[in-house]
Amino acid sequence: MNSEAVGQAMRDVADDLIRPRFRTLADGDVDTKSGPDDLVTIADVEAERALTPLLAAIADQPVVGEEASEADPSLPDVLGTASAAWTVDPVDGTWNFAHGSIDYAVMVAHVEGGDAHSGWILHPETGNLLYGGVDAAVTVTDDSGMVRTVDSVASAPVRPVSDLRGMAVLKFAPDSAAHGLVGLAEDVAEVTPPRMCAGWDYWDIIDGGLDFLLYFRAKPWDHAPGAAICRAAGYAVRHLDGAEYRPGDPGRPFLVAREGEWDALAEAIRARAGEL
């Protein structure tokens, strides 16, 4: 897989079709999907339309884009059946993008055999590109081309749950679980509010600002890139029942944490959330 070609395609599309719309969107450039907070912009649509053939040219495999899946809800099924496929989130954090916040991202993953194999997360307004995957160390490439390798946490000392700081998205949790998990803040050092952009949540854990991420909805374009990158950096990415996260298995809560800390943290979460 030509990881540099993927990153360059993402940068080119962001520079041509996304960044020129940042803080310049007209009223007719923004629409809603499933609800008033679920936005789509002209940048989402045009960027995905441009990225799809570029990725297919790098590896001729199905491309599962967020906006294409809105039109064809059966499209993500190929992630569990095809030998390999791409996922694309053209503008992750569309609400942030539409409201002028730099906390948005372009995200791509390569899925092989149903598993998140490689992931790319671009932050267009900072120029940083996060990449990692199976047999590929996690790197951050800035817009000048300088590459920094991120150290793995695989051998990091195991800490107690009470020392861990993380982020939990409870918006999609069952009401009883969400109510119970409010108490998680008593078990850990801190639970921070979500950034409303998974592409920045994963940056925060890789960069060391957070120790865990908890999600209750697993759209593949939101999480396959981050799952591949986090595993490459020594994190476990598993559903709360212990099953490994797979992009073709959406909708189940999952936890990202250091391998040695995952079990104890999951136990604390399950105790608070109750039956899931």
CSV table of C-alpha atoms in Angstrom, one decimal:
chain,number,residue,atom,x,y,z
A,1,MET,CA,0.0,0.0,0.0
A,2,ASN,CA,1.4,3.4,-1.0
A,3,SER,CA,0.7,5.3,2.2
A,4,GLU,CA,2.3,8.5,0.8
A,5,ALA,CA,0.0,8.5,-2.2
A,6,VAL,CA,-3.1,8.2,0.1
A,7,GLY,CA,-1.9,11.1,2.2
A,8,GLN,CA,-1.1,13.3,-0.8
A,9,ALA,CA,-4.6,12.6,-2.2
A,10,MET,CA,-6.2,13.6,1.1
A,11,ARG,CA,-4.1,16.8,1.2
A,12,ASP,CA,-4.9,17.7,-2.5
A,13,VAL,CA,-8.6,17.3,-2.0
A,14,ALA,CA,-8.6,19.2,1.3
A,15,ASP,CA,-6.7,22.1,-0.3
A,16,ASP,CA,-8.9,22.2,-3.4
A,17,LEU,CA,-12.3,21.5,-2.1
A,18,ILE,CA,-12.5,21.7,1.7
A,19,ARG,CA,-10.3,24.5,3.0
A,20,PRO,CA,-11.6,27.1,0.5
A,21,ARG,CA,-15.1,26.6,2.0
A,22,PHE,CA,-13.8,26.9,5.6
A,23,ARG,CA,-15.6,29.9,7.2
A,24,THR,CA,-17.0,30.8,3.8
A,25,LEU,CA,-20.0,28.5,3.5
A,26,ALA,CA,-23.2,30.1,2.2
A,27,ASP,CA,-26.6,29.3,3.5
A,28,GLY,CA,-27.3,27.0,0.5
A,29,ASP,CA,-24.0,25.1,1.1
A,30,VAL,CA,-25.2,23.4,4.3
A,31,ASP,CA,-28.0,20.8,4.7
A,32,THR,CA,-29.2,18.3,7.4
A,33,LYS,CA,-29.4,14.5,7.2
A,34,SER,CA,-31.0,12.6,10.1
A,35,GLY,CA,-31.6,15.6,12.4
A,36,PRO,CA,-30.9,19.2,12.9
A,37,ASP,CA,-27.4,18.5,14.4
A,38,ASP,CA,-26.4,16.1,11.6
A,39,LEU,CA,-25.1,18.4,9.0
A,40,VAL,CA,-23.7,17.9,5.5
A,41,THR,CA,-22.0,20.6,3.5
A,42,ILE,CA,-21.0,21.0,-0.1
A,43,ALA,CA,-17.4,20.3,1.0
A,44,ASP,CA,-18.4,16.9,2.4
A,45,VAL,CA,-20.1,15.9,-0.9
A,46,GLU,CA,-17.5,17.2,-3.3
A,47,ALA,CA,-14.5,16.0,-1.3
A,48,GLU,CA,-15.8,12.4,-1.1
A,49,ARG,CA,-16.7,12.5,-4.8
A,50,ALA,CA,-13.1,13.5,-5.5
A,51,LEU,CA,-11.4,11.2,-3.1
A,52,THR,CA,-13.3,8.0,-4.2
A,53,PRO,CA,-11.6,7.6,-7.6
A,54,LEU,CA,-8.2,8.7,-6.3
A,55,LEU,CA,-8.3,5.9,-3.7
A,56,ALA,CA,-9.6,3.4,-6.2
A,57,ALA,CA,-6.7,4.3,-8.5
A,58,ILE,CA,-4.2,3.4,-5.6
A,59,ALA,CA,-6.0,0.1,-4.9
A,60,ASP,CA,-9.0,-0.9,-7.0
A,61,GLN,CA,-11.3,-1.9,-4.2
A,62,PRO,CA,-14.7,-0.8,-3.0
A,63,VAL,CA,-14.9,2.6,-1.4
A,64,VAL,CA,-17.3,3.0,1.5
A,65,GLY,CA,-17.8,6.8,1.9
A,66,GLU,CA,-20.0,8.4,4.5
A,67,GLU,CA,-22.1,10.3,2.0
A,68,ALA,CA,-22.4,7.5,-0.5
A,69,SER,CA,-23.6,5.3,2.4
A,70,GLU,CA,-26.3,7.9,3.2
A,71,ALA,CA,-27.6,7.3,-0.3
A,72,ASP,CA,-27.1,3.5,-0.2
A,73,PRO,CA,-27.2,2.1,3.4
A,74,SER,CA,-26.2,-1.3,2.2
A,75,LEU,CA,-22.8,-0.1,1.0
A,76,PRO,CA,-21.0,-0.6,4.4
A,77,ASP,CA,-21.9,-4.4,4.2
A,78,VAL,CA,-18.9,-4.8,1.8
A,79,LEU,CA,-16.5,-4.2,4.8
A,80,GLY,CA,-17.5,-7.6,6.1
A,81,THR,CA,-17.5,-9.4,2.8
A,82,ALA,CA,-14.9,-7.9,0.5
A,83,SER,CA,-11.3,-9.1,0.8
A,84,ALA,CA,-10.3,-5.4,1.1
A,85,ALA,CA,-12.0,-2.0,0.9
A,86,TRP,CA,-11.6,1.7,1.7
A,87,THR,CA,-13.5,3.9,4.1
A,88,VAL,CA,-13.8,7.7,3.7
A,89,ASP,CA,-15.0,10.4,6.0
A,90,PRO,CA,-14.5,13.5,3.8
A,91,VAL,CA,-15.2,16.0,6.6
A,92,ASP,CA,-15.3,14.4,10.0
A,93,GLY,CA,-16.7,16.9,12.5
A,94,THR,CA,-19.0,18.6,10.0
A,95,TRP,CA,-20.7,20.6,12.7
A,96,ASN,CA,-17.3,22.0,13.8
A,97,PHE,CA,-16.4,22.8,10.2
A,98,ALA,CA,-19.7,24.5,9.4
A,99,HIS,CA,-19.4,26.6,12.6
A,100,GLY,CA,-15.8,27.7,11.9
A,101,SER,CA,-13.9,25.5,14.3
A,102,ILE,CA,-10.6,24.0,13.1
A,103,ASP,CA,-11.6,20.7,14.9
A,104,TYR,CA,-12.5,18.8,11.8
A,105,ALA,CA,-10.6,16.1,9.9
A,106,VAL,CA,-10.4,14.1,6.7
A,107,MET,CA,-10.2,10.4,7.4
A,108,VAL,CA,-9.4,7.3,5.3
A,109,ALA,CA,-8.9,3.7,6.3
A,110,HIS,CA,-7.9,0.5,4.4
A,111,VAL,CA,-9.8,-2.5,5.6
A,112,GLU,CA,-8.4,-6.0,4.9
A,113,GLY,CA,-10.2,-9.2,5.8
A,114,GLY,CA,-12.8,-7.2,7.7
A,115,ASP,CA,-10.1,-5.6,10.0
A,116,ALA,CA,-8.9,-2.0,10.1
A,117,HIS,CA,-5.5,-2.5,8.5
A,118,SER,CA,-4.2,1.1,8.0
A,119,GLY,CA,-5.5,4.6,8.9
A,120,TRP,CA,-4.9,8.2,7.8
A,121,ILE,CA,-6.2,11.2,9.7
A,122,LEU,CA,-5.6,14.7,8.2
A,123,HIS,CA,-6.2,17.9,10.1
A,124,PRO,CA,-6.4,20.4,7.3
A,125,GLU,CA,-6.1,23.5,9.3
A,126,THR,CA,-2.9,22.4,11.1
A,127,GLY,CA,-1.4,20.4,8.2
A,128,ASN,CA,-0.7,17.4,10.4
A,129,LEU,CA,-1.3,13.9,8.9
A,130,LEU,CA,-1.5,11.0,11.4
A,131,TYR,CA,-0.8,7.5,9.9
A,132,GLY,CA,-0.3,4.0,11.2
A,133,GLY,CA,-1.4,0.4,10.7
A,134,VAL,CA,-0.4,-3.2,10.7
A,135,ASP,CA,3.4,-3.4,10.2
A,136,ALA,CA,3.6,0.4,10.1
A,137,ALA,CA,4.6,2.6,13.1
A,138,VAL,CA,2.5,5.6,13.8
A,139,THR,CA,3.8,8.8,12.3
A,140,VAL,CA,2.8,12.4,12.1
A,141,THR,CA,3.8,14.3,8.9
A,142,ASP,CA,3.4,18.1,8.9
A,143,ASP,CA,2.7,20.2,5.9
A,144,SER,CA,6.4,20.8,5.2
A,145,GLY,CA,6.9,17.0,4.8
A,146,MET,CA,8.7,16.5,8.1
A,147,VAL,CA,7.9,13.1,9.7
A,148,ARG,CA,7.8,12.4,13.4
A,149,THR,CA,7.5,8.8,14.7
A,150,VAL,CA,5.1,8.3,17.6
A,151,ASP,CA,6.4,6.0,20.4
A,152,SER,CA,4.4,2.9,21.1
A,153,VAL,CA,2.8,2.6,24.5
A,154,ALA,CA,2.9,-1.2,24.4
A,155,SER,CA,5.5,-1.3,27.2
A,156,ALA,CA,4.2,1.6,29.2
A,157,PRO,CA,3.8,1.0,33.0
A,158,VAL,CA,0.3,-0.1,33.9
A,159,ARG,CA,-1.6,2.5,36.0
A,160,PRO,CA,-4.7,2.3,38.2
A,161,VAL,CA,-8.0,3.2,36.7
A,162,SER,CA,-8.1,6.2,39.1
A,163,ASP,CA,-5.1,7.8,37.3
A,164,LEU,CA,-6.7,7.6,33.8
A,165,ARG,CA,-8.0,10.6,31.9
A,166,GLY,CA,-10.4,10.0,29.0
A,167,MET,CA,-13.3,11.0,26.8
A,168,ALA,CA,-16.7,9.3,26.6
A,169,VAL,CA,-19.4,10.0,23.9
A,170,LEU,CA,-22.6,9.1,25.7
A,171,LYS,CA,-25.0,10.7,23.2
A,172,PHE,CA,-25.8,7.3,21.6
A,173,ALA,CA,-25.8,5.2,24.7
A,174,PRO,CA,-29.0,3.8,26.1
A,175,ASP,CA,-30.5,6.1,28.6
A,176,SER,CA,-29.9,3.8,31.6
A,177,ALA,CA,-26.2,3.4,30.6
A,178,ALA,CA,-25.7,7.1,30.0
A,179,HIS,CA,-27.2,7.8,33.4
A,180,GLY,CA,-25.0,5.3,35.1
A,181,LEU,CA,-21.8,6.4,33.3
A,182,VAL,CA,-22.1,9.9,34.7
A,183,GLY,CA,-20.5,8.3,37.8
A,184,LEU,CA,-17.5,7.1,35.8
A,185,ALA,CA,-15.9,10.5,36.6
A,186,GLU,CA,-15.7,9.3,40.2
A,187,ASP,CA,-13.7,6.2,39.2
A,188,VAL,CA,-11.1,7.9,36.9
A,189,ALA,CA,-9.0,11.0,37.0
A,190,GLU,CA,-11.2,12.9,34.5
A,191,VAL,CA,-13.8,12.4,31.8
A,192,THR,CA,-13.5,15.2,29.2
A,193,PRO,CA,-16.3,16.3,26.9
A,194,PRO,CA,-16.1,15.1,23.3
A,195,ARG,CA,-14.7,17.3,20.6
A,196,MET,CA,-17.5,16.3,18.2
A,197,CYS,CA,-14.8,15.0,15.8
A,198,ALA,CA,-13.4,11.5,16.1
A,199,GLY,CA,-10.4,12.6,14.0
A,200,TRP,CA,-9.4,14.9,16.9
A,201,ASP,CA,-10.3,12.4,19.7
A,202,TYR,CA,-7.8,9.9,18.2
A,203,TRP,CA,-5.2,12.6,17.9
A,204,ASP,CA,-5.7,13.4,21.6
A,205,ILE,CA,-5.0,9.8,22.7
A,206,ILE,CA,-2.1,9.3,20.4
A,207,ASP,CA,-0.6,12.6,21.4
A,208,GLY,CA,-0.9,11.6,25.1
A,209,GLY,CA,-3.5,14.1,26.2
A,210,LEU,CA,-6.0,11.3,26.9
A,211,ASP,CA,-5.7,7.7,28.1
A,212,PHE,CA,-9.0,6.2,26.9
A,213,LEU,CA,-11.9,6.8,24.5
A,214,LEU,CA,-15.3,5.3,24.9
A,215,TYR,CA,-17.9,5.3,22.1
A,216,PHE,CA,-21.4,3.9,21.7
A,217,ARG,CA,-21.7,4.2,18.0
A,218,ALA,CA,-19.2,2.8,15.6
A,219,LYS,CA,-19.7,4.1,12.1
A,220,PRO,CA,-16.8,2.6,10.1
A,221,TRP,CA,-15.7,5.9,8.5
A,222,ASP,CA,-15.5,7.5,11.9
A,223,HIS,CA,-13.5,4.8,13.6
A,224,ALA,CA,-11.7,2.4,11.3
A,225,PRO,CA,-8.8,4.9,10.7
A,226,GLY,CA,-8.3,5.6,14.4
A,227,ALA,CA,-8.6,1.9,15.3
A,228,ALA,CA,-5.8,1.0,12.9
A,229,ILE,CA,-3.6,3.9,14.2
A,230,CYS,CA,-4.2,3.2,17.8
A,231,ARG,CA,-3.5,-0.5,17.5
A,232,ALA,CA,-0.2,0.3,15.8
A,233,ALA,CA,0.6,2.5,18.8
A,234,GLY,CA,0.0,-0.3,21.3
A,235,TYR,CA,-3.6,0.4,22.3
A,236,ALA,CA,-6.4,-2.2,22.5
A,237,VAL,CA,-9.6,-1.3,20.5
A,238,ARG,CA,-12.4,-3.7,21.7
A,239,HIS,CA,-16.1,-3.8,22.3
A,240,LEU,CA,-17.0,-3.9,26.0
A,241,ASP,CA,-17.7,-7.6,25.8
A,242,GLY,CA,-14.0,-8.1,24.8
A,243,ALA,CA,-14.5,-8.7,21.1
A,244,GLU,CA,-12.1,-6.9,18.8
A,245,TYR,CA,-13.5,-3.9,17.0
A,246,ARG,CA,-14.2,-4.6,13.3
A,247,PRO,CA,-15.4,-1.9,10.9
A,248,GLY,CA,-18.1,-4.1,9.5
A,249,ASP,CA,-19.8,-4.5,13.0
A,250,PRO,CA,-21.3,-1.1,13.7
A,251,GLY,CA,-23.5,0.0,16.6
A,252,ARG,CA,-21.8,-1.6,19.6
A,253,PRO,CA,-20.0,0.3,22.3
A,254,PHE,CA,-16.2,0.0,22.3
A,255,LEU,CA,-13.3,1.2,24.3
A,256,VAL,CA,-9.8,2.3,23.3
A,257,ALA,CA,-7.2,2.1,26.0
A,258,ARG,CA,-3.7,0.8,26.6
A,259,GLU,CA,-3.5,-2.9,26.4
A,260,GLY,CA,-2.5,-3.4,30.1
A,261,GLU,CA,-5.2,-1.1,31.3
A,262,TRP,CA,-8.1,-2.1,29.1
A,263,ASP,CA,-9.6,-4.9,31.2
A,264,ALA,CA,-9.8,-2.9,34.5
A,265,LEU,CA,-11.2,0.1,32.8
A,266,ALA,CA,-13.8,-1.9,30.9
A,267,GLU,CA,-14.8,-3.6,34.1
A,268,ALA,CA,-15.4,-0.1,35.7
A,269,ILE,CA,-17.4,1.0,32.7
A,270,ARG,CA,-19.5,-2.1,32.7
A,271,ALA,CA,-20.2,-1.7,36.4
A,272,ARG,CA,-21.5,1.8,35.8
A,273,ALA,CA,-23.3,1.1,32.6
A,274,GLY,CA,-25.2,-2.0,33.6
A,275,GLU,CA,-26.8,-4.2,31.0
A,276,LEU,CA,-25.8,-3.1,27.4
